[in-house]
Coordinates of C-alpha atoms in Angstrom, one line a residue:
Chain A
M1091 CA 0.0 0.0 0.1
S1092 CA 1.2 3.5 -0.8
V1093 CA 0.8 6.6 0.9
E1094 CA 0.2 9.6 -1.3
I1095 CA 2.6 12.4 -0.6
P1096 CA 0.5 15.8 -0.3
T1097 CA 2.5 17.9 -2.7
R1098 CA 1.7 21.4 -0.7
A1099 CA 4.9 22.0 1.1
R1100 CA 3.1 23.3 4.6
P1101 CA 0.1 21.3 5.3
A1102 CA -2.6 22.8 7.4
P1103 CA -2.3 21.7 10.8
R1104 CA -5.7 19.7 10.5
R1105 CA -4.2 18.1 7.6
A1106 CA -1.0 17.2 9.7
A1107 CA -3.1 15.8 12.2
R1108 CA -4.8 13.6 9.7
R1109 CA -1.6 12.4 8.3
F1110 CA -0.7 11.3 11.7
A1111 CA -3.5 9.7 12.3
L1112 CA -3.0 7.7 9.3
A1113 CA 0.7 7.0 9.9
A1114 CA -0.5 5.9 13.4
G1115 CA -3.3 3.7 12.0
L1116 CA -0.9 2.0 9.5
S1117 CA 1.7 1.5 11.6
L1118 CA -1.0 -0.3 14.0
C1119 CA -2.1 -2.1 11.1
A1120 CA 1.2 -3.4 10.5
V1121 CA 1.9 -4.5 14.2
L1122 CA -1.7 -6.1 14.0
A1123 CA -1.3 -7.9 10.7
G1124 CA 2.5 -9.0 12.0
C1125 CA 2.4 -13.0 11.2
A1126 CA 5.1 -15.4 12.5
T1127 CA 7.3 -16.7 9.8
P1128 CA 6.8 -20.6 9.2
P1129 CA 10.1 -22.6 9.0
P1130 CA 10.9 -23.8 5.6
A1131 CA 9.3 -26.5 4.3
G1132 CA 12.3 -28.6 3.9
D1133 CA 12.5 -28.9 7.8
P1134 CA 9.6 -31.3 8.5
E1135 CA 10.3 -31.3 12.3
A1136 CA 10.5 -27.9 12.6
V1137 CA 7.4 -27.7 10.5
A1138 CA 5.3 -29.9 13.0
D1139 CA 7.1 -27.9 16.1
F1140 CA 5.5 -24.6 14.3
R1141 CA 1.8 -26.4 13.7
Q1142 CA 1.8 -27.5 17.3
T1143 CA 2.7 -24.3 18.7
N1144 CA -0.3 -22.8 16.5
D1145 CA 0.5 -19.3 17.2
P1146 CA 0.4 -17.6 14.0
L1147 CA -0.2 -14.2 15.4
E1148 CA 3.1 -14.4 17.7
P1149 CA 4.5 -10.9 17.0
T1150 CA 1.0 -9.1 17.6
N1151 CA 0.5 -11.3 20.7
R1152 CA 4.2 -10.6 21.9
V1153 CA 3.3 -7.0 21.7
F1154 CA 0.1 -7.3 23.7
Y1155 CA 1.9 -9.6 26.1
K1156 CA 4.4 -6.5 26.5
V1157 CA 1.9 -4.0 27.3
N1158 CA -0.2 -6.4 29.4
N1159 CA 3.1 -6.8 31.6
G1160 CA 3.4 -3.0 31.6
L1161 CA 0.3 -2.4 32.9
D1162 CA 0.4 -5.1 35.4
T1163 CA 3.7 -3.9 36.6
A1164 CA 2.3 -0.4 36.9
I1165 CA -1.1 -1.2 38.4
L1166 CA -2.6 -4.3 39.2
K1167 CA 0.6 -6.1 40.7
P1168 CA 1.4 -3.3 43.3
V1169 CA -2.3 -3.1 44.3
A1170 CA -2.6 -7.0 44.7
R1171 CA 0.8 -6.6 46.8
G1172 CA -1.0 -4.2 48.9
Y1173 CA -4.1 -6.2 49.1
R1174 CA -2.2 -8.8 50.2
Y1175 CA -0.3 -6.7 52.7
V1176 CA -3.4 -5.1 54.5
V1177 CA -6.0 -7.4 54.2
P1178 CA -5.3 -10.9 56.5
G1179 CA -5.2 -14.5 54.7
R1180 CA -8.7 -15.4 56.4
V1181 CA -10.2 -12.3 55.1
R1182 CA -8.9 -13.1 51.4
T1183 CA -10.0 -16.3 51.3
G1184 CA -13.0 -15.3 52.3
V1185 CA -13.6 -12.6 49.5
N1186 CA -12.2 -15.2 47.0
N1187 CA -15.0 -17.7 48.5
V1188 CA -18.0 -15.1 47.9
L1189 CA -16.4 -14.6 43.9
E1190 CA -16.8 -18.4 43.5
N1191 CA -19.8 -18.4 44.8
L1192 CA -21.2 -15.6 42.4
G1193 CA -20.0 -17.8 39.7
G1194 CA -22.1 -20.7 40.7
P1195 CA -25.1 -20.0 38.2
V1196 CA -22.7 -20.0 35.3
R1197 CA -21.0 -22.9 36.4
L1198 CA -24.3 -24.7 37.0
A1199 CA -25.6 -24.1 33.5
N1200 CA -21.9 -25.2 31.7
D1201 CA -22.2 -28.7 33.9
A1202 CA -25.4 -29.2 32.4
L1203 CA -24.5 -28.2 28.8
Q1204 CA -21.6 -30.5 29.6
G1205 CA -23.7 -33.2 30.2
K1206 CA -22.2 -33.8 33.8
P1207 CA -25.1 -34.3 36.2
R1208 CA -23.0 -35.4 39.3
R1209 CA -21.2 -32.1 38.9
A1210 CA -24.3 -30.1 38.3
G1211 CA -25.3 -31.7 41.4
D1212 CA -22.4 -30.5 43.4
T1213 CA -22.6 -26.9 42.1
A1214 CA -26.2 -26.5 42.8
M1215 CA -25.7 -27.9 46.6
R1216 CA -22.4 -25.6 46.9
F1217 CA -24.7 -22.6 45.8
V1218 CA -27.5 -23.5 48.1
I1219 CA -25.4 -24.5 51.3
N1220 CA -22.7 -21.6 50.9
T1221 CA -25.2 -18.5 50.1
T1222 CA -27.2 -19.4 53.3
I1223 CA -25.0 -21.3 55.9
G1224 CA -22.0 -20.1 54.4
L1225 CA -23.4 -16.5 55.0
G1226 CA -23.6 -15.4 51.4
G1227 CA -20.5 -17.5 50.3
V1228 CA -17.9 -16.2 52.5
F1229 CA -17.1 -19.7 54.2
D1230 CA -17.0 -23.0 52.0
V1231 CA -19.2 -24.9 54.0
A1232 CA -20.1 -27.4 51.0
K1233 CA -17.0 -28.8 50.8
D1234 CA -16.6 -30.0 54.1
L1235 CA -20.2 -31.8 53.5
G1236 CA -19.0 -33.6 50.5
Y1237 CA -19.9 -31.2 48.0
P1238 CA -16.0 -30.0 46.2
D1239 CA -15.5 -27.5 44.0
H1240 CA -14.7 -27.5 40.5
D1241 CA -14.5 -25.2 37.6
A1242 CA -16.7 -25.0 34.4
D1243 CA -16.8 -22.6 31.7
F1244 CA -18.3 -22.1 28.3
G1245 CA -14.9 -22.6 26.7
V1246 CA -14.6 -26.0 28.2
T1247 CA -18.2 -26.6 27.2
L1248 CA -17.3 -25.7 23.6
A1249 CA -14.3 -27.9 24.0
N1250 CA -16.3 -30.9 24.9
W1251 CA -18.8 -30.0 21.8
G1252 CA -15.6 -30.6 19.7
V1253 CA -15.2 -26.9 18.8
P1254 CA -11.3 -26.5 17.9
E1255 CA -9.1 -24.2 20.0
G1256 CA -8.0 -22.2 17.4
P1257 CA -4.7 -20.0 17.0
F1258 CA -3.3 -18.5 20.4
L1259 CA -4.1 -15.2 21.4
F1260 CA -2.7 -12.8 23.6
L1261 CA -5.2 -10.3 24.2
P1262 CA -4.9 -6.9 26.1
I1263 CA -6.1 -6.7 29.6
L1264 CA -7.7 -10.6 29.3
G1265 CA -4.4 -12.1 28.8
P1266 CA -3.8 -15.7 27.2
S1267 CA -6.9 -17.2 25.1
S1268 CA -8.0 -18.4 21.9
P1269 CA -10.9 -17.9 19.7
R1270 CA -12.5 -20.4 21.1
E1271 CA -11.8 -19.3 24.7
V1272 CA -12.9 -16.1 24.2
T1273 CA -16.0 -16.9 22.8
G1274 CA -16.8 -18.8 25.8
F1275 CA -15.8 -16.1 28.3
G1276 CA -18.4 -13.7 26.4
V1277 CA -21.1 -16.4 26.6
D1278 CA -20.7 -16.7 30.4
I1279 CA -20.7 -12.8 30.8
A1280 CA -24.1 -13.1 28.7
I1281 CA -25.8 -16.2 30.6
D1282 CA -24.5 -14.8 34.2
P1283 CA -28.0 -14.1 35.7
F1284 CA -26.3 -11.5 38.3
G1285 CA -25.9 -9.6 35.0
W1286 CA -29.2 -9.4 34.2
I1287 CA -30.7 -8.0 37.9
G1288 CA -31.4 -4.3 37.6
R1289 CA -29.4 -3.9 34.2
G1290 CA -28.7 -0.5 33.4
T1291 CA -29.3 0.8 36.9
R1292 CA -26.3 2.5 38.1
A1293 CA -26.2 0.6 41.3
A1294 CA -26.2 -2.5 39.0
T1295 CA -23.3 -1.0 36.9
A1296 CA -21.4 -0.2 40.1
A1297 CA -21.7 -3.5 41.5
S1298 CA -20.8 -5.2 38.4
W1299 CA -17.4 -3.1 38.2
T1300 CA -16.7 -3.6 41.9
K1301 CA -17.0 -7.5 41.2
T1302 CA -14.7 -7.3 38.4
G1303 CA -12.3 -5.0 40.0
V1304 CA -12.3 -6.9 43.2
G1305 CA -11.9 -10.4 41.0
A1306 CA -8.8 -9.1 39.5
V1307 CA -6.9 -8.3 42.1
S1308 CA -8.3 -11.5 44.0
T1309 CA -7.1 -13.4 41.0
R1310 CA -3.7 -11.5 40.9
E1311 CA -2.8 -11.8 44.8
R1312 CA -3.3 -15.7 44.3
L1313 CA -0.9 -15.6 41.4
L1314 CA 1.6 -13.5 42.8
D1315 CA 4.0 -16.0 43.9
P1316 CA 3.6 -18.5 40.8
V1317 CA 4.1 -15.7 38.3
E1318 CA 7.2 -14.3 39.9
Q1319 CA 8.4 -17.8 39.9
I1320 CA 7.5 -18.2 36.2
E1321 CA 9.7 -14.7 35.4
K1322 CA 12.4 -15.9 37.5
T1323 CA 12.8 -19.3 35.7
A1324 CA 11.6 -19.0 32.1
L1325 CA 14.1 -18.3 29.4
D1326 CA 11.2 -17.0 27.5
P1327 CA 8.3 -16.0 29.7
Y1328 CA 5.9 -15.5 27.4
A1329 CA 6.3 -19.1 25.6
T1330 CA 5.7 -20.3 29.2
F1331 CA 2.8 -18.6 29.7
R1332 CA 1.4 -19.8 26.5
S1333 CA 2.2 -23.4 27.2
L1334 CA 1.0 -23.3 30.8
Y1335 CA -2.3 -21.8 29.5
R1336 CA -2.8 -24.3 26.7
Q1337 CA -1.9 -27.3 29.3
N1338 CA -4.1 -25.8 31.9
R1339 CA -7.2 -25.7 29.8
K1340 CA -6.7 -28.9 28.5
G1341 CA -6.5 -30.3 31.9
K1342 CA -9.9 -28.6 32.4
L1343 CA -11.5 -30.5 29.7
E1344 CA -9.8 -33.8 30.7
S1345 CA -10.5 -33.5 34.5
M1346 CA -14.4 -33.0 33.2
R1347 CA -14.4 -35.8 31.0
A1348 CA -12.9 -38.2 33.3
D1349 CA -15.7 -37.3 36.1
T1350 CA -18.0 -40.2 35.0
R1351 CA -19.5 -40.4 38.5
A1352 CA -22.9 -42.5 38.2
T1353 CA -26.0 -40.7 39.2
I1354 CA -28.1 -43.9 40.7
P1355 CA -30.5 -43.4 43.8
V1356 CA -28.9 -44.4 47.0
W1357 CA -31.5 -47.0 47.6
W1358 CA -30.9 -49.0 44.2
P1359 CA -29.2 -52.2 44.6
G1360 CA -25.2 -51.7 44.3
A1361 CA -25.9 -48.1 43.9
N1362 CA -22.9 -47.5 46.1
A1363 CA -20.5 -49.4 44.1
A1364 CA -21.2 -47.6 40.9
N1365 CA -21.6 -44.3 42.7
T1366 CA -18.3 -44.4 44.0
A1367 CA -16.5 -46.1 41.1
E1368 CA -13.9 -44.4 39.8
T1369 CA -12.7 -43.8 36.1
P1370 CA -11.4 -46.6 34.6
R1371 CA -8.1 -46.7 34.2
P1372 CA -6.0 -47.0 31.0
T1373 CA -5.0 -50.6 30.4
P1374 CA -1.4 -51.4 31.2
P1375 CA 0.7 -52.3 27.8
A1376 CA 1.1 -56.0 27.8
K1377 CA 4.8 -56.9 27.9
Chain B
M1125 CA -5.2 -82.0 22.6
L1126 CA -5.5 -81.1 26.2
N1127 CA -1.7 -80.3 26.4
R1128 CA -2.3 -77.7 23.9
R1129 CA -5.5 -76.5 25.5
R1130 CA -3.5 -76.3 29.0
C1131 CA -0.6 -74.1 27.3
F1132 CA -3.2 -71.9 25.8
A1133 CA -4.8 -71.3 28.9
V1134 CA -1.6 -70.8 30.7
A1135 CA -0.6 -68.6 28.3
A1136 CA -3.7 -66.6 28.4
F1137 CA -3.5 -66.4 31.8
L1138 CA 0.0 -64.9 31.6
L1139 CA -1.3 -62.4 28.9
A1140 CA -4.3 -61.8 31.3
A1141 CA -3.1 -61.5 34.8
G1142 CA 0.7 -61.3 34.3
P1143 CA 1.3 -57.9 33.2
R1144 CA -1.5 -56.6 35.6
D1145 CA -0.1 -58.1 38.5
G1146 CA 3.4 -56.8 37.4
W1147 CA 1.5 -53.4 37.1
A1148 CA 0.2 -53.7 40.4
Q1149 CA 3.8 -54.2 41.9
A1150 CA 5.4 -51.6 39.9
I1151 CA 2.7 -49.1 41.1
E1152 CA 3.4 -50.1 44.5
K1153 CA 7.0 -49.7 44.2
A1154 CA 6.7 -46.3 42.8
S1155 CA 4.4 -45.5 45.6
A1156 CA 6.9 -46.6 47.8
F1157 CA 9.6 -44.7 46.1
V1158 CA 7.8 -41.0 46.1
R1159 CA 6.8 -41.6 49.8
Q1160 CA 10.5 -42.1 50.7
T1161 CA 11.8 -39.5 48.5
G1162 CA 9.1 -37.0 49.7
D1163 CA 10.0 -37.7 53.4
K1164 CA 13.4 -37.0 52.8
L1165 CA 12.7 -33.8 51.1
T1166 CA 10.3 -32.7 53.5
A1167 CA 13.1 -33.5 56.5
I1168 CA 15.6 -31.1 54.7
V1169 CA 13.2 -28.6 54.1
N1170 CA 11.1 -28.6 57.2
G1171 CA 14.8 -28.9 59.2
G1172 CA 17.0 -25.9 60.7
Q1173 CA 20.0 -25.8 58.8
G1174 CA 21.0 -22.6 56.8
A1175 CA 19.9 -21.9 53.1
A1176 CA 23.4 -23.1 51.8
E1177 CA 23.5 -26.5 53.7
K1178 CA 19.8 -27.0 52.7
R1179 CA 20.4 -26.5 49.0
R1180 CA 23.3 -28.9 49.2
A1181 CA 21.2 -31.9 50.7
L1182 CA 18.7 -31.0 48.3
T1183 CA 21.0 -31.4 45.4
Q1184 CA 22.1 -35.0 46.5
I1185 CA 18.5 -36.0 46.7
L1186 CA 17.5 -34.8 43.5
E1187 CA 20.5 -36.1 41.5
V1188 CA 19.5 -39.7 42.5
A1189 CA 15.5 -39.3 42.6
V1190 CA 15.3 -37.4 39.4
D1191 CA 16.2 -38.8 36.0
L1192 CA 18.1 -35.5 35.4
D1193 CA 20.0 -36.9 31.7
G1194 CA 16.5 -37.9 30.6
V1195 CA 14.6 -35.1 31.5
G1196 CA 17.1 -32.9 29.7
R1197 CA 17.2 -34.9 26.9
F1198 CA 13.2 -34.4 26.5
C1199 CA 13.5 -30.9 27.3
L1200 CA 15.7 -30.0 24.2
G1201 CA 13.5 -32.2 22.1
R1202 CA 14.6 -32.3 18.3
F1203 CA 17.8 -30.5 18.9
W1204 CA 19.1 -33.1 20.9
R1205 CA 19.8 -35.0 17.6
T1206 CA 21.3 -31.7 15.9
A1207 CA 23.4 -30.8 18.9
T1208 CA 27.3 -32.1 18.9
P1209 CA 28.5 -34.3 21.7
D1210 CA 30.2 -31.7 23.3
Q1211 CA 27.2 -29.3 23.1
Q1212 CA 24.8 -32.3 24.9
K1213 CA 27.4 -32.7 27.6
R1214 CA 27.6 -28.9 28.2
Y1215 CA 23.8 -28.7 28.1
L1216 CA 23.2 -31.4 30.4
A1217 CA 25.7 -29.9 33.0
A1218 CA 23.8 -26.7 32.7
F1219 CA 20.2 -28.4 32.7
H1220 CA 21.4 -30.3 36.0
E1221 CA 22.3 -27.0 37.5
V1222 CA 19.2 -25.1 36.3
L1223 CA 16.8 -28.0 37.5
V1224 CA 18.3 -28.3 40.9
T1225 CA 18.7 -24.6 41.5
N1226 CA 14.9 -24.0 40.5
I1227 CA 13.7 -26.5 42.6
S1228 CA 15.8 -25.8 45.3
S1229 CA 15.1 -22.1 45.7
K1230 CA 11.4 -23.0 45.4
L1231 CA 11.7 -25.4 48.4
G1232 CA 13.7 -23.4 50.2
E1233 CA 11.3 -20.9 51.2
Y1234 CA 8.8 -23.7 52.4
R1235 CA 8.2 -24.5 55.8
G1236 CA 5.9 -26.9 57.7
V1237 CA 5.3 -29.0 54.5
T1238 CA 3.8 -32.3 54.5
V1239 CA 3.6 -34.5 51.2
T1240 CA 0.5 -37.4 51.5
V1241 CA 0.8 -40.3 48.9
Q1242 CA -2.6 -41.2 47.7
R1243 CA -2.7 -43.4 44.9
G1244 CA -0.8 -44.9 41.9
R1245 CA -2.0 -45.6 38.4
A1246 CA -0.2 -46.6 34.8
Q1247 CA 0.2 -44.5 32.3
E1248 CA 2.0 -45.9 29.2
E1249 CA 5.3 -47.2 30.3
D1250 CA 5.2 -44.9 33.5
A1251 CA 3.6 -44.9 37.0
I1252 CA 1.9 -41.6 38.0
V1253 CA 1.4 -41.3 42.0
T1254 CA -0.5 -38.5 43.1
T1255 CA 0.1 -36.9 46.4
V1256 CA -1.6 -33.8 48.2
V1257 CA 1.1 -31.2 49.2
E1258 CA 0.4 -29.0 52.3
R1259 CA 1.8 -25.9 53.4
P1260 CA 0.4 -23.6 56.4
N1261 CA -1.7 -21.2 55.2
N1262 CA -1.8 -22.4 51.8
P1263 CA -4.7 -24.5 50.1
P1264 CA -3.5 -28.2 49.6
T1265 CA -2.4 -28.9 46.0
T1266 CA -2.5 -31.7 44.2
V1267 CA 0.8 -32.9 42.7
E1268 CA 1.2 -36.1 40.5
W1269 CA 4.8 -37.5 40.0
V1270 CA 5.4 -39.5 37.0
I1271 CA 8.0 -42.5 37.7
G1272 CA 10.2 -43.9 34.9
Q1273 CA 10.8 -47.6 35.3
P1274 CA 8.7 -48.2 38.1
A1275 CA 9.6 -51.9 38.3
S1276 CA 13.5 -51.9 38.1
A1277 CA 14.7 -48.7 39.0
P1278 CA 12.2 -45.9 39.8
R1279 CA 12.9 -42.1 39.0
I1280 CA 11.2 -39.2 38.8
V1281 CA 10.9 -38.1 35.2
D1282 CA 7.8 -35.4 35.6
V1283 CA 5.8 -33.5 37.9
L1284 CA 2.3 -33.0 37.1
A1285 CA 0.4 -29.7 38.8
E1286 CA -3.1 -28.8 37.9
G1287 CA -3.0 -30.5 34.5
T1288 CA 0.5 -28.7 33.7
S1289 CA 3.5 -30.9 33.0
L1290 CA 7.0 -29.3 34.3
R1291 CA 9.1 -30.9 31.7
L1292 CA 6.6 -30.1 28.9
T1293 CA 6.6 -26.3 29.8
Q1294 CA 10.3 -26.5 30.1
R1295 CA 10.8 -27.8 26.6
Q1296 CA 8.5 -25.4 25.1
D1297 CA 10.1 -22.6 27.3
Y1298 CA 13.6 -23.9 25.1
A1299 CA 12.1 -24.4 21.9
A1300 CA 10.6 -21.0 21.9
F1301 CA 14.0 -19.4 23.2
L1302 CA 16.0 -21.7 20.3
S1303 CA 13.7 -20.2 17.5
R1304 CA 14.0 -16.6 18.7
N1305 CA 18.1 -17.4 18.4
N1306 CA 18.5 -19.0 15.3
N1307 CA 18.4 -22.5 16.9
D1308 CA 21.7 -21.7 18.3
I1309 CA 22.2 -24.4 21.0
D1310 CA 25.3 -22.5 22.4
A1311 CA 23.0 -19.4 23.1
L1312 CA 20.8 -21.6 25.2
I1313 CA 23.4 -22.9 27.4
A1314 CA 24.7 -19.4 27.9
A1315 CA 21.3 -18.6 28.9
M1316 CA 20.9 -21.3 31.1
K1317 CA 24.2 -20.5 32.8
A1318 CA 23.1 -17.1 33.0
Q1319 CA 20.1 -17.7 34.9
T1320 CA 21.8 -20.3 37.7
A1321 CA 24.5 -17.4 38.1
G1322 CA 22.1 -14.8 38.8
G1323 CA 19.6 -16.9 40.8
K1324 CA 22.5 -17.8 43.3

């Protein structure tokens, strides 16, 4: 693409501004269109590695990784450190529990969409017990009563339905993602009933922003040590985060699929054995 | 005829039961190995020695319990075969140092750790032993230990935490570094050395 150079020697200020905007826009386009160079086709192993990495937008992703890192160092990390310093550990756990409890309805919907009745039961019981006896979710009473927590989001639901992950994306603010996960993120927000209550009112907007803000600080506080450890030990932190993110997502899908607890009423003959049956083990190799 | 049938029955029994029994034993052995190693590590981590003393003791245990050469080869991936014997040697030496430094610096900060062995299972040629690691003021975490050659010479070949594999992450880190440095293995070794020099 060629940019037409104005013939007039001294452009009007407005035109200068427009030209600056055009130049800025073009350079942004160049950044956004930045693609990773695939290895030569003569090196099949390198090509296989490149395909497995599946990060065609790597140059762009790395730019956003740097931007996010800058924002994190300047804002989120200091706030998370302050939060850890000021707020006692038990209170922080309580805050995290409340946030987790607020995610109950979305988790329940995803458990159902994933076809996992036992998980849906766990989520429903957790929400009811922790909201009431657990005082609005502050205390995780349900865990001790035999209803353990688990993650469920629409990204995993899509994965379970066979939707491929797509190329790696590093998004501004949101961080590591993929087309599938970012779709799941949007759907989870859309189906959250807490987001519907009083939508449009000033109070609801304030509550939603508060939840997002507290959630970000709470999550970042929990990640302070692991992230620091990775930044200290990784030669290429971006690639390490990419790898960890993908493995973590894959692990969530696998542990969901491996949860094959049966739903048989307790009074049914042999129900206890079926209900507590563990997932089938892979058959050992015949040697 | 009967003889042949008996032979067949014995063969079928061996095929069906033999490996399974072998595996049960191997998993038993791997679990015991993880328990012993966990006990040794926690004794040092929770002990009262100084940081340098702890590091030395941890290094000794890790050198024996972890298949450092095997993990190192895995982490270099396809570049292992293109490396010269000299590069392989220097890489492995650097890798030993990196892994031991990383692990001991991480463990060195811990106090009051307990490791509880839960169960073992087979995965391909390896045994996976699940443990729960508990630290004061921290939620318990499930850590899985992948044990290579569980029947004969059990050694740790990988650690899995929350679905992530330590050696796979390391391998992808090195692969990314190499692809951004013209696949230069010497550059990788230099970066690894710089890391351990700065980390002490």
